[in-house]
Amino acid sequence: MSDIISYAPFWKTLEKKGITQYELINEYEFSTGTLDTLRKNNSITMNTLEDICIMLDCEIWDVVEIIKPKKE
């Protein structure tokens, strides 16, 4: 089984910083396409991850985590 990428930390970071999705798009000029990608837990590039970390002044682990499936 492969590892699973989760962007749950991203949503928690937004909440902790008091940033709404509306503000993210309109004040931070965050791409709606990237936001949709994060909502669907699809892959983003390392460049996008870096941009998010710089934009939100956070660390990588504040945006993404790897959830390893339990071995059967």
PDB file of C-alpha atoms in Angstrom:
ATOM      1  CA  MET A   1       0.000   0.000   0.000  1.00  0.00           C
ATOM      2  CA  SER A   2       1.196   3.500  -0.714  1.00  0.00           C
ATOM      3  CA  ASP A   3       1.333   6.455   1.616  1.00  0.00           C
ATOM      4  CA  ILE A   4      -1.510   8.952   1.521  1.00  0.00           C
ATOM      5  CA  ILE A   5      -0.974  12.703   1.336  1.00  0.00           C
ATOM      6  CA  SER A   6      -3.282  14.813   3.485  1.00  0.00           C
ATOM      7  CA  TYR A   7      -3.644  18.578   3.469  1.00  0.00           C
ATOM      8  CA  ALA A   8      -5.529  18.581   6.777  1.00  0.00           C
ATOM      9  CA  PRO A   9      -2.701  20.624   8.368  1.00  0.00           C
ATOM     10  CA  PHE A  10      -3.277  23.345   5.724  1.00  0.00           C
ATOM     11  CA  TRP A  11      -6.907  23.798   6.780  1.00  0.00           C
ATOM     12  CA  LYS A  12      -5.900  23.793  10.467  1.00  0.00           C
ATOM     13  CA  THR A  13      -3.207  26.400   9.751  1.00  0.00           C
ATOM     14  CA  LEU A  14      -5.729  28.648   8.003  1.00  0.00           C
ATOM     15  CA  GLU A  15      -8.082  28.330  10.969  1.00  0.00           C
ATOM     16  CA  LYS A  16      -5.306  28.975  13.488  1.00  0.00           C
ATOM     17  CA  LYS A  17      -4.232  32.103  11.586  1.00  0.00           C
ATOM     18  CA  GLY A  18      -7.835  33.269  11.159  1.00  0.00           C
ATOM     19  CA  ILE A  19      -7.628  33.284   7.355  1.00  0.00           C
ATOM     20  CA  THR A  20     -10.786  32.450   5.417  1.00  0.00           C
ATOM     21  CA  GLN A  21     -10.793  30.896   1.962  1.00  0.00           C
ATOM     22  CA  TYR A  22     -12.289  34.147   0.681  1.00  0.00           C
ATOM     23  CA  GLU A  23      -9.368  36.143   2.136  1.00  0.00           C
ATOM     24  CA  LEU A  24      -6.908  33.594   0.816  1.00  0.00           C
ATOM     25  CA  ILE A  25      -8.165  34.137  -2.729  1.00  0.00           C
ATOM     26  CA  ASN A  26      -8.842  37.876  -2.619  1.00  0.00           C
ATOM     27  CA  GLU A  27      -6.166  39.228  -0.279  1.00  0.00           C
ATOM     28  CA  TYR A  28      -3.371  36.692  -0.731  1.00  0.00           C
ATOM     29  CA  GLU A  29      -4.131  36.150  -4.456  1.00  0.00           C
ATOM     30  CA  PHE A  30      -4.202  32.390  -3.875  1.00  0.00           C
ATOM     31  CA  SER A  31      -5.109  30.375  -6.954  1.00  0.00           C
ATOM     32  CA  THR A  32      -8.628  28.953  -6.898  1.00  0.00           C
ATOM     33  CA  GLY A  33      -7.271  26.001  -8.890  1.00  0.00           C
ATOM     34  CA  THR A  34      -4.703  25.247  -6.196  1.00  0.00           C
ATOM     35  CA  LEU A  35      -7.346  25.614  -3.516  1.00  0.00           C
ATOM     36  CA  ASP A  36      -9.524  23.100  -5.364  1.00  0.00           C
ATOM     37  CA  THR A  37      -6.540  20.735  -5.678  1.00  0.00           C
ATOM     38  CA  LEU A  38      -5.959  20.943  -1.919  1.00  0.00           C
ATOM     39  CA  ARG A  39      -9.661  20.313  -1.221  1.00  0.00           C
ATOM     40  CA  LYS A  40      -9.487  17.131  -3.300  1.00  0.00           C
ATOM     41  CA  ASN A  41      -6.197  15.996  -1.682  1.00  0.00           C
ATOM     42  CA  ASN A  42      -4.540  15.892  -5.117  1.00  0.00           C
ATOM     43  CA  SER A  43      -0.831  16.433  -5.717  1.00  0.00           C
ATOM     44  CA  ILE A  44       0.791  19.862  -5.733  1.00  0.00           C
ATOM     45  CA  THR A  45       4.328  20.709  -6.802  1.00  0.00           C
ATOM     46  CA  MET A  46       7.154  21.473  -4.406  1.00  0.00           C
ATOM     47  CA  ASN A  47       7.167  25.022  -5.842  1.00  0.00           C
ATOM     48  CA  THR A  48       3.507  25.427  -4.908  1.00  0.00           C
ATOM     49  CA  LEU A  49       4.206  24.025  -1.457  1.00  0.00           C
ATOM     50  CA  GLU A  50       7.058  26.505  -1.046  1.00  0.00           C
ATOM     51  CA  ASP A  51       4.808  29.381  -2.205  1.00  0.00           C
ATOM     52  CA  ILE A  52       2.131  28.398   0.327  1.00  0.00           C
ATOM     53  CA  CYS A  53       4.671  28.226   3.159  1.00  0.00           C
ATOM     54  CA  ILE A  54       6.052  31.657   2.279  1.00  0.00           C
ATOM     55  CA  MET A  55       2.574  33.143   1.841  1.00  0.00           C
ATOM     56  CA  LEU A  56       1.309  31.811   5.174  1.00  0.00           C
ATOM     57  CA  ASP A  57       4.655  32.160   6.989  1.00  0.00           C
ATOM     58  CA  CYS A  58       4.578  28.516   8.052  1.00  0.00           C
ATOM     59  CA  GLU A  59       6.510  25.269   7.746  1.00  0.00           C
ATOM     60  CA  ILE A  60       5.865  22.412   5.312  1.00  0.00           C
ATOM     61  CA  TRP A  61       4.308  20.265   8.042  1.00  0.00           C
ATOM     62  CA  ASP A  62       1.776  23.085   8.596  1.00  0.00           C
ATOM     63  CA  VAL A  63       0.484  22.370   5.074  1.00  0.00           C
ATOM     64  CA  VAL A  64       0.857  18.654   4.359  1.00  0.00           C
ATOM     65  CA  GLU A  65       1.286  15.342   6.113  1.00  0.00           C
ATOM     66  CA  ILE A  66       1.832  11.758   5.036  1.00  0.00           C
ATOM     67  CA  ILE A  67      -0.559   9.226   6.523  1.00  0.00           C
ATOM     68  CA  LYS A  68       0.910   5.757   6.347  1.00  0.00           C
ATOM     69  CA  PRO A  69      -1.680   3.017   6.088  1.00  0.00           C
ATOM     70  CA  LYS A  70      -1.678   0.410   8.828  1.00  0.00           C
ATOM     71  CA  LYS A  71      -0.056  -2.844   7.839  1.00  0.00           C
ATOM     72  CA  GLU A  72      -2.421  -5.761   7.806  1.00  0.00           C
TER      73      GLU A  72
END
